[in-house]
Amino acid sequence: VQSTTVMTDTATSTDHEESPYWVKVSKDMPTLDECYAFCAAEPSCGAVSTFVGITRDNFQGKKVIKLSYEGYIPMAEKELRKLCQEACQDGKYPSVKRIAAVHIVGDCPVGQASVILACCSPHRRDAIQCCEFLIDELKARIPIWKLEVYDDAENDGGAVWKENVEWHQGKRRRVMVKQTSETTKESENGGEK
């Protein structure tokens, strides 16, 4: 299976030293330590919350060897920046002072981070809740696509484009927090029982 290509690789991120948001969609993603340091540099904050999404080695009994992400970087960064602004400036989490939101494009082997989110606030609650809001909305709204590549020796490899549970045919879906037999049936039937 060939790896997917990135639609553009020439976009530059906003200078994160002058902005409360460090947004980057790139083959060369900042590290968790760099994202943490960006948020921890805000002296008015006593809490930094992080989320790191990594590639797991399996999906429904299939051995996953990597994920490969594709996206139009300028649009993905613009939408990710808007999401950060929505979280902080639209009254959702007004005490959050800084956000680092970074996502990889290209190949992401098992165990490697594909997305890192970090938020800081004076107290823990807004930082933690903001991280949860960001990952749910990122998966539903940001134009980045995922190819799951399997180690399938019998079929000479294999890969499947994956749709996030939060996104379906261009429409946002509710986020399922607990998988039950009832929600599995709903999911398989497009949300109908």
PDB file of C-alpha atoms in Angstrom, residues 26-181:
ATOM      1  CA  SER A  26       2.518  19.314   9.416  1.00  0.00           C
ATOM      2  CA  LYS A  27       4.669  16.292   8.645  1.00  0.00           C
ATOM      3  CA  ASP A  28       7.001  17.575  11.376  1.00  0.00           C
ATOM      4  CA  MET A  29       4.796  17.915  14.423  1.00  0.00           C
ATOM      5  CA  PRO A  30       5.961  19.640  17.615  1.00  0.00           C
ATOM      6  CA  THR A  31       6.506  17.351  20.603  1.00  0.00           C
ATOM      7  CA  LEU A  32       4.351  17.051  23.699  1.00  0.00           C
ATOM      8  CA  ASP A  33       7.132  18.775  25.666  1.00  0.00           C
ATOM      9  CA  GLU A  34       7.105  21.735  23.257  1.00  0.00           C
ATOM     10  CA  CYS A  35       3.309  22.033  23.448  1.00  0.00           C
ATOM     11  CA  TYR A  36       3.415  21.822  27.247  1.00  0.00           C
ATOM     12  CA  ALA A  37       6.173  24.452  27.423  1.00  0.00           C
ATOM     13  CA  PHE A  38       4.141  26.819  25.218  1.00  0.00           C
ATOM     14  CA  CYS A  39       1.203  26.612  27.627  1.00  0.00           C
ATOM     15  CA  ALA A  40       3.252  26.525  30.841  1.00  0.00           C
ATOM     16  CA  ALA A  41       4.946  29.797  29.808  1.00  0.00           C
ATOM     17  CA  GLU A  42       1.720  31.662  30.667  1.00  0.00           C
ATOM     18  CA  PRO A  43       2.452  32.947  34.205  1.00  0.00           C
ATOM     19  CA  SER A  44      -1.195  33.521  35.175  1.00  0.00           C
ATOM     20  CA  CYS A  45      -2.031  29.831  34.797  1.00  0.00           C
ATOM     21  CA  GLY A  46      -1.658  27.038  37.329  1.00  0.00           C
ATOM     22  CA  ALA A  47      -2.975  24.165  35.208  1.00  0.00           C
ATOM     23  CA  VAL A  48      -1.972  22.610  31.899  1.00  0.00           C
ATOM     24  CA  SER A  49      -4.100  19.807  30.519  1.00  0.00           C
ATOM     25  CA  THR A  50      -2.999  17.721  27.545  1.00  0.00           C
ATOM     26  CA  PHE A  51      -4.399  15.122  25.196  1.00  0.00           C
ATOM     27  CA  VAL A  52      -2.219  12.982  22.942  1.00  0.00           C
ATOM     28  CA  GLY A  53      -3.749  10.690  20.331  1.00  0.00           C
ATOM     29  CA  ILE A  54      -1.440   7.877  19.218  1.00  0.00           C
ATOM     30  CA  THR A  55      -1.694   5.167  16.583  1.00  0.00           C
ATOM     31  CA  ARG A  56      -2.773   1.856  18.095  1.00  0.00           C
ATOM     32  CA  ASP A  57      -1.710  -1.512  16.650  1.00  0.00           C
ATOM     33  CA  ASN A  58      -5.144  -3.025  16.022  1.00  0.00           C
ATOM     34  CA  PHE A  59      -8.690  -2.406  14.855  1.00  0.00           C
ATOM     35  CA  GLN A  60     -11.425  -5.040  15.027  1.00  0.00           C
ATOM     36  CA  GLY A  61      -8.958  -7.915  14.977  1.00  0.00           C
ATOM     37  CA  LYS A  62      -6.792  -6.486  12.188  1.00  0.00           C
ATOM     38  CA  LYS A  63      -3.153  -5.608  12.773  1.00  0.00           C
ATOM     39  CA  VAL A  64      -2.603  -1.912  12.048  1.00  0.00           C
ATOM     40  CA  ILE A  65       0.883  -0.932  10.887  1.00  0.00           C
ATOM     41  CA  LYS A  66       0.294   2.810  10.483  1.00  0.00           C
ATOM     42  CA  LEU A  67      -2.175   5.584   9.906  1.00  0.00           C
ATOM     43  CA  SER A  68      -1.650   7.973   7.055  1.00  0.00           C
ATOM     44  CA  TYR A  69      -3.242  11.422   7.248  1.00  0.00           C
ATOM     45  CA  GLU A  70      -4.046  13.719   4.364  1.00  0.00           C
ATOM     46  CA  GLY A  71      -5.351  17.259   4.324  1.00  0.00           C
ATOM     47  CA  TYR A  72      -5.250  20.699   2.808  1.00  0.00           C
ATOM     48  CA  ILE A  73      -2.974  22.336   5.364  1.00  0.00           C
ATOM     49  CA  PRO A  74      -3.999  26.015   5.030  1.00  0.00           C
ATOM     50  CA  MET A  75      -7.676  25.163   5.463  1.00  0.00           C
ATOM     51  CA  ALA A  76      -7.038  22.674   8.280  1.00  0.00           C
ATOM     52  CA  GLU A  77      -4.948  25.246  10.184  1.00  0.00           C
ATOM     53  CA  LYS A  78      -7.521  27.991   9.597  1.00  0.00           C
ATOM     54  CA  GLU A  79     -10.349  25.789  10.918  1.00  0.00           C
ATOM     55  CA  LEU A  80      -8.256  24.596  13.857  1.00  0.00           C
ATOM     56  CA  ARG A  81      -7.447  28.211  14.771  1.00  0.00           C
ATOM     57  CA  LYS A  82     -11.175  29.083  14.576  1.00  0.00           C
ATOM     58  CA  LEU A  83     -11.892  26.152  16.884  1.00  0.00           C
ATOM     59  CA  CYS A  84      -9.351  27.455  19.425  1.00  0.00           C
ATOM     60  CA  GLN A  85     -10.920  30.919  19.250  1.00  0.00           C
ATOM     61  CA  GLU A  86     -14.373  29.426  19.717  1.00  0.00           C
ATOM     62  CA  ALA A  87     -13.205  27.569  22.816  1.00  0.00           C
ATOM     63  CA  CYS A  88     -11.678  30.662  24.445  1.00  0.00           C
ATOM     64  CA  GLN A  89     -13.440  33.719  23.113  1.00  0.00           C
ATOM     65  CA  ASP A  90     -17.016  32.544  22.681  1.00  0.00           C
ATOM     66  CA  GLY A  91     -17.555  31.992  26.392  1.00  0.00           C
ATOM     67  CA  LYS A  92     -17.057  28.231  26.499  1.00  0.00           C
ATOM     68  CA  TYR A  93     -13.778  28.251  28.456  1.00  0.00           C
ATOM     69  CA  PRO A  94     -12.963  31.930  29.052  1.00  0.00           C
ATOM     70  CA  SER A  95     -10.217  31.285  31.586  1.00  0.00           C
ATOM     71  CA  VAL A  96      -8.135  29.274  29.077  1.00  0.00           C
ATOM     72  CA  LYS A  97      -5.205  31.510  28.146  1.00  0.00           C
ATOM     73  CA  ARG A  98      -3.224  29.392  25.673  1.00  0.00           C
ATOM     74  CA  ILE A  99      -3.847  26.415  23.419  1.00  0.00           C
ATOM     75  CA  ALA A 100      -1.412  24.286  21.445  1.00  0.00           C
ATOM     76  CA  ALA A 101      -3.262  22.258  18.794  1.00  0.00           C
ATOM     77  CA  VAL A 102      -1.094  20.239  16.421  1.00  0.00           C
ATOM     78  CA  HIS A 103      -1.852  17.388  14.023  1.00  0.00           C
ATOM     79  CA  ILE A 104       0.338  15.307  11.780  1.00  0.00           C
ATOM     80  CA  VAL A 105      -0.090  14.801   8.035  1.00  0.00           C
ATOM     81  CA  GLY A 106       1.594  11.913   6.279  1.00  0.00           C
ATOM     82  CA  ASP A 107       2.457   8.589   7.890  1.00  0.00           C
ATOM     83  CA  CYS A 108       2.044   7.955  11.609  1.00  0.00           C
ATOM     84  CA  PRO A 109       3.404   4.556  12.723  1.00  0.00           C
ATOM     85  CA  VAL A 110       2.077   2.602  15.699  1.00  0.00           C
ATOM     86  CA  GLY A 111       2.922   4.321  18.992  1.00  0.00           C
ATOM     87  CA  GLN A 112       3.545   7.749  17.447  1.00  0.00           C
ATOM     88  CA  ALA A 113       1.418  10.798  18.237  1.00  0.00           C
ATOM     89  CA  SER A 114      -0.953  11.985  15.523  1.00  0.00           C
ATOM     90  CA  VAL A 115      -2.542  14.823  17.493  1.00  0.00           C
ATOM     91  CA  ILE A 116      -1.480  16.825  20.549  1.00  0.00           C
ATOM     92  CA  LEU A 117      -3.668  19.308  22.388  1.00  0.00           C
ATOM     93  CA  ALA A 118      -2.569  21.380  25.363  1.00  0.00           C
ATOM     94  CA  CYS A 119      -4.587  24.023  27.220  1.00  0.00           C
ATOM     95  CA  CYS A 120      -3.718  26.202  30.192  1.00  0.00           C
ATOM     96  CA  SER A 121      -5.922  28.051  32.640  1.00  0.00           C
ATOM     97  CA  PRO A 122      -5.591  29.419  36.176  1.00  0.00           C
ATOM     98  CA  HIS A 123      -7.410  26.349  37.539  1.00  0.00           C
ATOM     99  CA  ARG A 124      -7.764  22.792  36.234  1.00  0.00           C
ATOM    100  CA  ARG A 125     -11.453  22.497  35.286  1.00  0.00           C
ATOM    101  CA  ASP A 126     -11.484  24.761  32.201  1.00  0.00           C
ATOM    102  CA  ALA A 127      -8.178  23.363  30.908  1.00  0.00           C
ATOM    103  CA  ILE A 128      -9.401  19.764  31.206  1.00  0.00           C
ATOM    104  CA  GLN A 129     -12.830  20.468  29.715  1.00  0.00           C
ATOM    105  CA  CYS A 130     -11.348  22.562  26.927  1.00  0.00           C
ATOM    106  CA  CYS A 131      -9.082  19.657  25.878  1.00  0.00           C
ATOM    107  CA  GLU A 132     -12.078  17.346  25.704  1.00  0.00           C
ATOM    108  CA  PHE A 133     -14.079  19.898  23.698  1.00  0.00           C
ATOM    109  CA  LEU A 134     -11.168  20.423  21.289  1.00  0.00           C
ATOM    110  CA  ILE A 135     -10.574  16.739  20.484  1.00  0.00           C
ATOM    111  CA  ASP A 136     -14.284  16.057  19.974  1.00  0.00           C
ATOM    112  CA  GLU A 137     -14.699  19.076  17.697  1.00  0.00           C
ATOM    113  CA  LEU A 138     -11.395  18.508  15.881  1.00  0.00           C
ATOM    114  CA  LYS A 139     -12.504  14.997  14.909  1.00  0.00           C
ATOM    115  CA  ALA A 140     -15.880  16.312  13.770  1.00  0.00           C
ATOM    116  CA  ARG A 141     -14.881  19.481  11.927  1.00  0.00           C
ATOM    117  CA  ILE A 142     -11.235  19.728  10.864  1.00  0.00           C
ATOM    118  CA  PRO A 143     -10.600  18.644   7.231  1.00  0.00           C
ATOM    119  CA  ILE A 144      -7.974  15.974   7.859  1.00  0.00           C
ATOM    120  CA  TRP A 145      -8.569  12.452   6.521  1.00  0.00           C
ATOM    121  CA  LYS A 146      -7.229   9.180   7.886  1.00  0.00           C
ATOM    122  CA  LEU A 147      -6.163   6.035   6.036  1.00  0.00           C
ATOM    123  CA  GLU A 148      -5.745   2.981   8.289  1.00  0.00           C
ATOM    124  CA  VAL A 149      -3.104   0.638   6.853  1.00  0.00           C
ATOM    125  CA  TYR A 150      -3.138  -3.048   7.852  1.00  0.00           C
ATOM    126  CA  ASP A 151      -0.602  -5.852   7.876  1.00  0.00           C
ATOM    127  CA  ASP A 152      -2.674  -8.320   5.870  1.00  0.00           C
ATOM    128  CA  ALA A 153      -0.271 -10.898   4.431  1.00  0.00           C
ATOM    129  CA  GLU A 154      -3.065 -12.971   2.845  1.00  0.00           C
ATOM    130  CA  ASN A 155      -4.339 -10.020   0.808  1.00  0.00           C
ATOM    131  CA  ASP A 156      -0.999  -8.310   0.129  1.00  0.00           C
ATOM    132  CA  GLY A 157      -1.700  -5.571   2.647  1.00  0.00           C
ATOM    133  CA  GLY A 158      -4.817  -3.492   2.832  1.00  0.00           C
ATOM    134  CA  ALA A 159      -6.035  -0.073   3.849  1.00  0.00           C
ATOM    135  CA  VAL A 160      -9.319   1.622   4.640  1.00  0.00           C
ATOM    136  CA  TRP A 161     -10.231   5.295   4.731  1.00  0.00           C
ATOM    137  CA  LYS A 162     -11.738   5.887   8.174  1.00  0.00           C
ATOM    138  CA  GLU A 163     -14.536   8.256   9.072  1.00  0.00           C
ATOM    139  CA  ASN A 164     -14.650   9.546  12.640  1.00  0.00           C
ATOM    140  CA  VAL A 165     -17.754   8.599  14.576  1.00  0.00           C
ATOM    141  CA  GLU A 166     -18.321  12.336  15.069  1.00  0.00           C
ATOM    142  CA  TRP A 167     -18.510  12.973  11.308  1.00  0.00           C
ATOM    143  CA  HIS A 168     -20.852  11.426   8.760  1.00  0.00           C
ATOM    144  CA  GLN A 169     -21.498  12.580   5.188  1.00  0.00           C
ATOM    145  CA  GLY A 170     -20.532  16.171   5.935  1.00  0.00           C
ATOM    146  CA  LYS A 171     -22.717  16.417   9.027  1.00  0.00           C
ATOM    147  CA  ARG A 172     -21.665  16.497  12.636  1.00  0.00           C
ATOM    148  CA  ARG A 173     -22.865  13.541  14.684  1.00  0.00           C
ATOM    149  CA  ARG A 174     -23.217  13.258  18.396  1.00  0.00           C
ATOM    150  CA  VAL A 175     -20.136  11.936  20.141  1.00  0.00           C
ATOM    151  CA  MET A 176     -20.631   8.501  21.663  1.00  0.00           C
ATOM    152  CA  VAL A 177     -18.991   8.255  25.040  1.00  0.00           C
ATOM    153  CA  LYS A 178     -20.020   4.711  25.888  1.00  0.00           C
ATOM    154  CA  GLN A 179     -20.388   1.886  23.408  1.00  0.00           C
ATOM    155  CA  THR A 180     -23.356  -0.388  24.187  1.00  0.00           C
ATOM    156  CA  SER A 181     -25.243  -2.875  22.063  1.00  0.00           C
TER     157      SER A 181
END
